[in-house]
XYZ file of C-alpha atoms in Angstrom:
328
model
C -50.274 153.499 -42.739
C -48.447 153.695 -39.634
C -44.975 152.782 -38.753
C -46.266 149.478 -37.308
C -48.389 148.579 -40.296
C -45.434 149.247 -42.588
C -43.219 147.073 -40.629
C -45.724 143.972 -41.011
C -45.943 144.884 -44.733
C -42.324 144.692 -45.118
C -41.977 141.368 -43.227
C -44.788 139.850 -45.396
C -42.928 140.550 -48.599
C -40.828 137.170 -48.714
C -44.022 135.302 -48.052
C -45.967 137.161 -50.836
C -43.015 136.668 -53.342
C -42.737 132.941 -52.489
C -46.615 132.604 -53.097
C -46.577 134.178 -56.665
C -44.800 133.007 -59.816
C -41.626 134.340 -60.650
C -43.070 135.654 -63.925
C -45.180 138.180 -61.978
C -41.823 139.594 -60.438
C -40.046 139.284 -63.640
C -42.945 141.529 -65.378
C -42.137 144.116 -62.893
C -38.400 143.990 -63.619
C -36.809 146.253 -62.904
C -38.371 148.343 -60.393
C -35.284 150.123 -59.043
C -31.628 151.096 -59.798
C -29.442 148.014 -61.209
C -25.984 147.956 -60.011
C -23.135 146.639 -62.473
C -20.040 145.477 -60.387
C -16.783 146.194 -62.176
C -13.933 144.322 -60.273
C -11.316 146.658 -61.642
C -10.483 150.177 -61.394
C -11.379 152.492 -64.466
C -9.449 152.346 -67.246
C -9.328 148.673 -68.274
C -11.016 146.242 -70.396
C -13.978 145.459 -68.231
C -14.662 149.144 -67.211
C -14.461 150.029 -70.865
C -17.182 147.429 -71.860
C -19.303 148.146 -68.716
C -19.787 151.983 -69.091
C -21.272 152.006 -72.817
C -23.223 148.688 -71.953
C -24.605 150.397 -68.864
C -25.699 153.481 -70.645
C -27.585 151.402 -73.256
C -29.351 149.153 -70.589
C -30.704 152.251 -68.732
C -32.337 153.383 -72.033
C -33.929 149.973 -72.666
C -34.834 149.013 -69.195
C -35.933 152.393 -67.986
C -33.716 152.434 -64.541
C -30.366 153.601 -63.744
C -27.554 151.248 -64.154
C -24.811 152.281 -61.821
C -21.369 151.011 -62.560
C -19.487 150.132 -59.411
C -15.610 149.692 -59.724
C -15.064 147.159 -56.891
C -11.356 147.137 -57.122
C -9.788 145.695 -53.958
C -6.946 143.424 -55.382
C -6.685 139.934 -56.228
C -6.968 140.506 -60.025
C -10.752 140.984 -59.998
C -11.381 138.400 -57.125
C -12.864 140.692 -54.655
C -15.499 142.106 -57.061
C -16.477 138.759 -58.424
C -16.888 137.553 -55.120
C -19.144 140.359 -53.862
C -21.371 139.665 -57.018
C -21.412 135.761 -56.306
C -22.796 136.721 -52.665
C -25.376 139.349 -53.983
C -29.096 138.472 -54.012
C -30.021 136.753 -57.096
C -32.875 139.200 -58.142
C -31.352 140.940 -61.178
C -30.253 143.895 -59.320
C -26.633 142.989 -58.897
C -24.905 142.152 -62.322
C -21.322 141.819 -62.901
C -19.102 142.913 -65.912
C -15.984 140.953 -65.639
C -13.002 139.344 -67.593
C -11.481 135.971 -68.582
C -9.624 135.801 -65.242
C -13.351 134.798 -63.495
C -12.170 131.224 -63.786
C -8.613 131.404 -63.321
C -8.636 132.952 -60.056
C -10.547 130.184 -57.996
C -7.954 127.879 -59.619
C -5.092 130.157 -58.257
C -6.671 129.907 -54.616
C -6.446 126.192 -54.754
C -3.152 126.333 -55.927
C -2.002 128.380 -52.784
C -4.394 126.352 -50.395
C -6.147 129.509 -49.815
C -9.961 129.654 -49.054
C -11.853 130.043 -52.555
C -13.463 133.527 -52.878
C -16.229 132.173 -55.089
C -16.732 129.364 -57.752
C -17.598 129.731 -61.490
C -20.700 127.809 -60.863
C -22.074 130.542 -58.823
C -22.706 132.768 -61.981
C -24.947 132.651 -64.875
C -23.597 133.982 -68.140
C -25.867 136.473 -69.807
C -23.874 137.990 -72.628
C -20.098 138.088 -74.026
C -19.439 141.852 -74.914
C -15.976 142.067 -76.207
C -13.290 139.306 -77.013
C -9.944 140.892 -77.948
C -6.347 139.180 -78.065
C -4.075 140.809 -75.592
C -1.042 142.821 -77.028
C 2.403 143.132 -75.911
C 3.367 146.748 -75.392
C 6.528 148.752 -74.466
C 7.055 152.527 -74.146
C 7.688 154.158 -77.365
C 11.064 155.330 -76.197
C 12.177 151.905 -75.169
C 14.948 150.104 -77.428
C 12.836 147.238 -78.597
C 11.471 147.749 -81.936
C 10.344 144.179 -82.449
C 9.137 141.050 -80.279
C 12.420 139.413 -81.165
C 14.495 142.310 -79.726
C 12.400 142.285 -76.625
C 13.221 138.427 -76.336
C 17.004 138.682 -77.106
C 17.414 141.537 -74.560
C 15.256 139.391 -71.837
C 17.511 136.605 -72.452
C 20.584 138.408 -71.517
C 19.113 139.668 -68.368
C 16.871 137.389 -66.699
C 14.092 138.974 -64.272
C 15.285 142.259 -64.991
C 12.775 143.585 -67.482
C 9.555 144.489 -65.221
C 6.058 144.188 -66.521
C 2.800 145.327 -64.917
C -0.350 143.191 -64.487
C -3.872 143.632 -63.000
C -3.027 141.430 -60.306
C -1.814 137.908 -59.605
C -3.250 135.394 -62.079
C -5.315 138.242 -63.743
C -5.698 138.291 -67.030
C -2.482 140.422 -67.873
C -0.573 138.310 -65.933
C -1.437 134.812 -67.678
C -0.981 136.199 -70.993
C 2.434 137.642 -70.381
C 3.647 134.413 -68.647
C 2.318 132.477 -71.385
C 4.268 134.417 -73.957
C 7.483 134.479 -71.448
C 7.354 130.498 -71.174
C 6.923 130.156 -74.916
C 9.962 132.463 -75.615
C 12.037 130.871 -72.768
C 12.455 134.245 -70.978
C 12.301 135.200 -67.190
C 10.415 138.605 -66.616
C 9.983 140.367 -63.359
C 6.256 140.609 -62.460
C 4.732 143.661 -60.851
C 1.034 143.365 -59.804
C -1.504 146.273 -59.687
C -5.004 146.533 -58.397
C -6.067 146.816 -62.385
C -5.285 147.456 -65.845
C -5.678 151.027 -65.354
C -3.106 151.347 -62.543
C -0.599 149.138 -64.686
C -1.125 151.155 -67.655
C -0.272 154.301 -65.409
C 2.823 152.444 -64.193
C 4.262 151.732 -67.819
C 3.465 155.312 -69.053
C 5.374 156.790 -65.755
C 8.247 154.519 -66.153
C 7.891 152.104 -63.269
C 7.515 149.088 -65.594
C 8.727 148.358 -68.967
C 6.287 146.292 -70.643
C 2.420 145.230 -70.323
C 0.068 142.883 -71.896
C -3.261 144.548 -72.352
C -6.306 144.710 -74.504
C -6.150 146.790 -77.854
C -8.806 149.492 -76.301
C -6.936 149.899 -73.659
C -3.689 150.690 -75.337
C -4.958 152.327 -78.582
C -5.114 155.831 -77.123
C -1.597 155.820 -76.106
C -0.046 154.272 -79.093
C -2.030 157.037 -81.019
C -0.432 159.505 -78.997
C 2.963 158.306 -79.603
C 3.423 157.023 -76.051
C 3.554 153.189 -76.492
C 4.468 150.794 -79.118
C 2.873 147.311 -79.593
C 5.106 144.528 -80.453
C 3.009 141.417 -80.749
C -0.320 140.034 -80.636
C -1.420 137.133 -78.477
C -4.437 136.254 -80.862
C -4.363 133.527 -83.731
C -4.920 136.480 -86.259
C -4.157 139.970 -86.758
C -6.759 142.506 -85.723
C -7.954 145.645 -87.661
C -6.955 148.376 -85.003
C -3.270 147.056 -85.021
C -3.126 145.349 -88.693
C 0.822 145.826 -88.835
C 1.468 143.956 -85.410
C 2.350 140.297 -85.890
C 0.732 137.579 -83.921
C 3.298 135.530 -81.564
C 2.264 132.406 -83.515
C 3.576 134.080 -86.797
C 6.688 134.788 -85.031
C 7.193 130.972 -84.117
C 5.665 130.830 -80.532
C 2.748 128.320 -81.392
C 1.691 127.798 -77.737
C 0.679 131.745 -77.353
C -2.904 132.488 -77.638
C -4.771 134.268 -75.232
C -7.938 136.539 -75.348
C -9.153 139.153 -72.809
C -12.962 138.981 -73.235
C -15.572 140.919 -71.194
C -18.927 139.705 -70.400
C -22.223 140.085 -68.314
C -22.973 137.539 -65.590
C -25.730 137.378 -62.948
C -26.159 134.696 -59.984
C -26.770 131.246 -61.188
C -30.162 130.921 -59.248
C -31.473 134.191 -60.933
C -35.251 133.562 -61.939
C -35.340 132.310 -65.577
C -37.869 135.279 -66.512
C -35.384 137.917 -65.294
C -32.380 136.059 -67.175
C -34.527 136.161 -70.205
C -35.425 139.647 -69.968
C -31.751 140.565 -69.384
C -30.477 138.497 -72.682
C -33.153 140.166 -74.501
C -32.040 143.521 -73.444
C -28.363 142.703 -74.265
C -29.208 141.469 -77.627
C -30.473 145.098 -78.106
C -27.853 146.750 -76.450
C -25.151 145.055 -78.975
C -26.739 146.443 -81.860
C -27.095 149.903 -80.314
C -25.099 152.540 -82.807
C -23.706 154.131 -79.648
C -22.291 151.202 -78.295
C -20.996 150.104 -81.694
C -19.331 153.356 -81.910
C -17.909 153.534 -78.658
C -16.233 150.014 -78.839
C -15.195 150.861 -82.541
C -13.549 154.068 -81.107
C -11.760 152.406 -78.666
C -10.190 150.153 -80.882
C -12.153 146.768 -79.443
C -14.979 145.500 -81.886
C -18.227 144.007 -80.231
C -17.950 140.258 -79.984
C -21.265 139.507 -78.843
C -22.668 136.113 -77.695
C -25.664 135.153 -76.368
C -25.953 133.076 -73.180
C -25.861 129.471 -74.770
C -22.976 130.191 -76.883
C -21.181 132.349 -74.408
C -21.281 129.505 -71.688
C -19.849 127.069 -74.479
C -17.114 129.545 -75.021
C -16.317 130.018 -71.315
C -15.901 126.234 -70.888
C -13.454 126.015 -73.663
C -11.325 129.102 -72.771
C -11.433 128.472 -69.349
C -9.937 125.008 -69.723
C -6.940 126.515 -71.780
C -6.297 129.239 -69.082
C -6.575 126.748 -66.215
C -3.863 124.599 -67.856
C -1.723 127.877 -68.310
C -2.157 128.811 -64.528
C -0.920 125.205 -63.466
C 2.026 125.512 -65.793
C 2.915 129.072 -64.075
C 2.805 127.588 -60.705
C 2.843 129.305 -57.603
C 4.313 133.010 -57.725
C 4.107 135.576 -55.356
């Protein structure tokens, strides 16, 4: 086949695809590498979730699944938007966090162009769902959450905390706690949880709200101390850490979940193939071990249950963002 014949064949492919049922293409899926966008730098909860899942998907689907850390700021908005714009063919997936629904609301709050809408995505599977934990340097004077609150009340706006970006998961969790405790903190946004963690370890900030898997290695090494748990119940990886609700902060409940998404117009047979693959992934001994070692246990949900979970969780988080209001 010469170059002209090759070009004619390539030009005809969309017409051939339109003439054949979607199931015919789904049977051949995947025929090439898959990209899994993670809209944060390495070291955060989304990245922690993506890498074991990508390795397991490779074994099941038979093609490389490449993790692409698309961190460009905006608390994950840049990577989320890139995935939303991608061709809905199953070759660009998104492993993102609970801030997925919060960020468009923040854009509207500031009268900015909305980077993407949640309706552009199809849930495939929830992977993790951990409560955020309040952590401080091990050298800090605060031994308990009450110590932290009492000190913050004496010097409003002086205790700096790091986040993954404005209205990202770490920002909303910390502001939810600050509001309930009646304190004012200094928000210092970074490009992801990884850089925020580096900042607290380096002394740039004095606190962080992050997932157990992100914090556990640093706590085990004696570099960080965890003061409180934003979940409704204590967790196995930090059994001695009280929940904020136990401490009297009844309005504090926040979970940093990670889940896999595709575009909403993804052909149903390919979506089914991905859902079936993820059901296998989430029972893989390697994945279970990787998450357990990190301190984050598997919290798998298939698409229908995950969609219901997102709707309920997003409504609560959007209400929290509206309460926070405009912050720079």
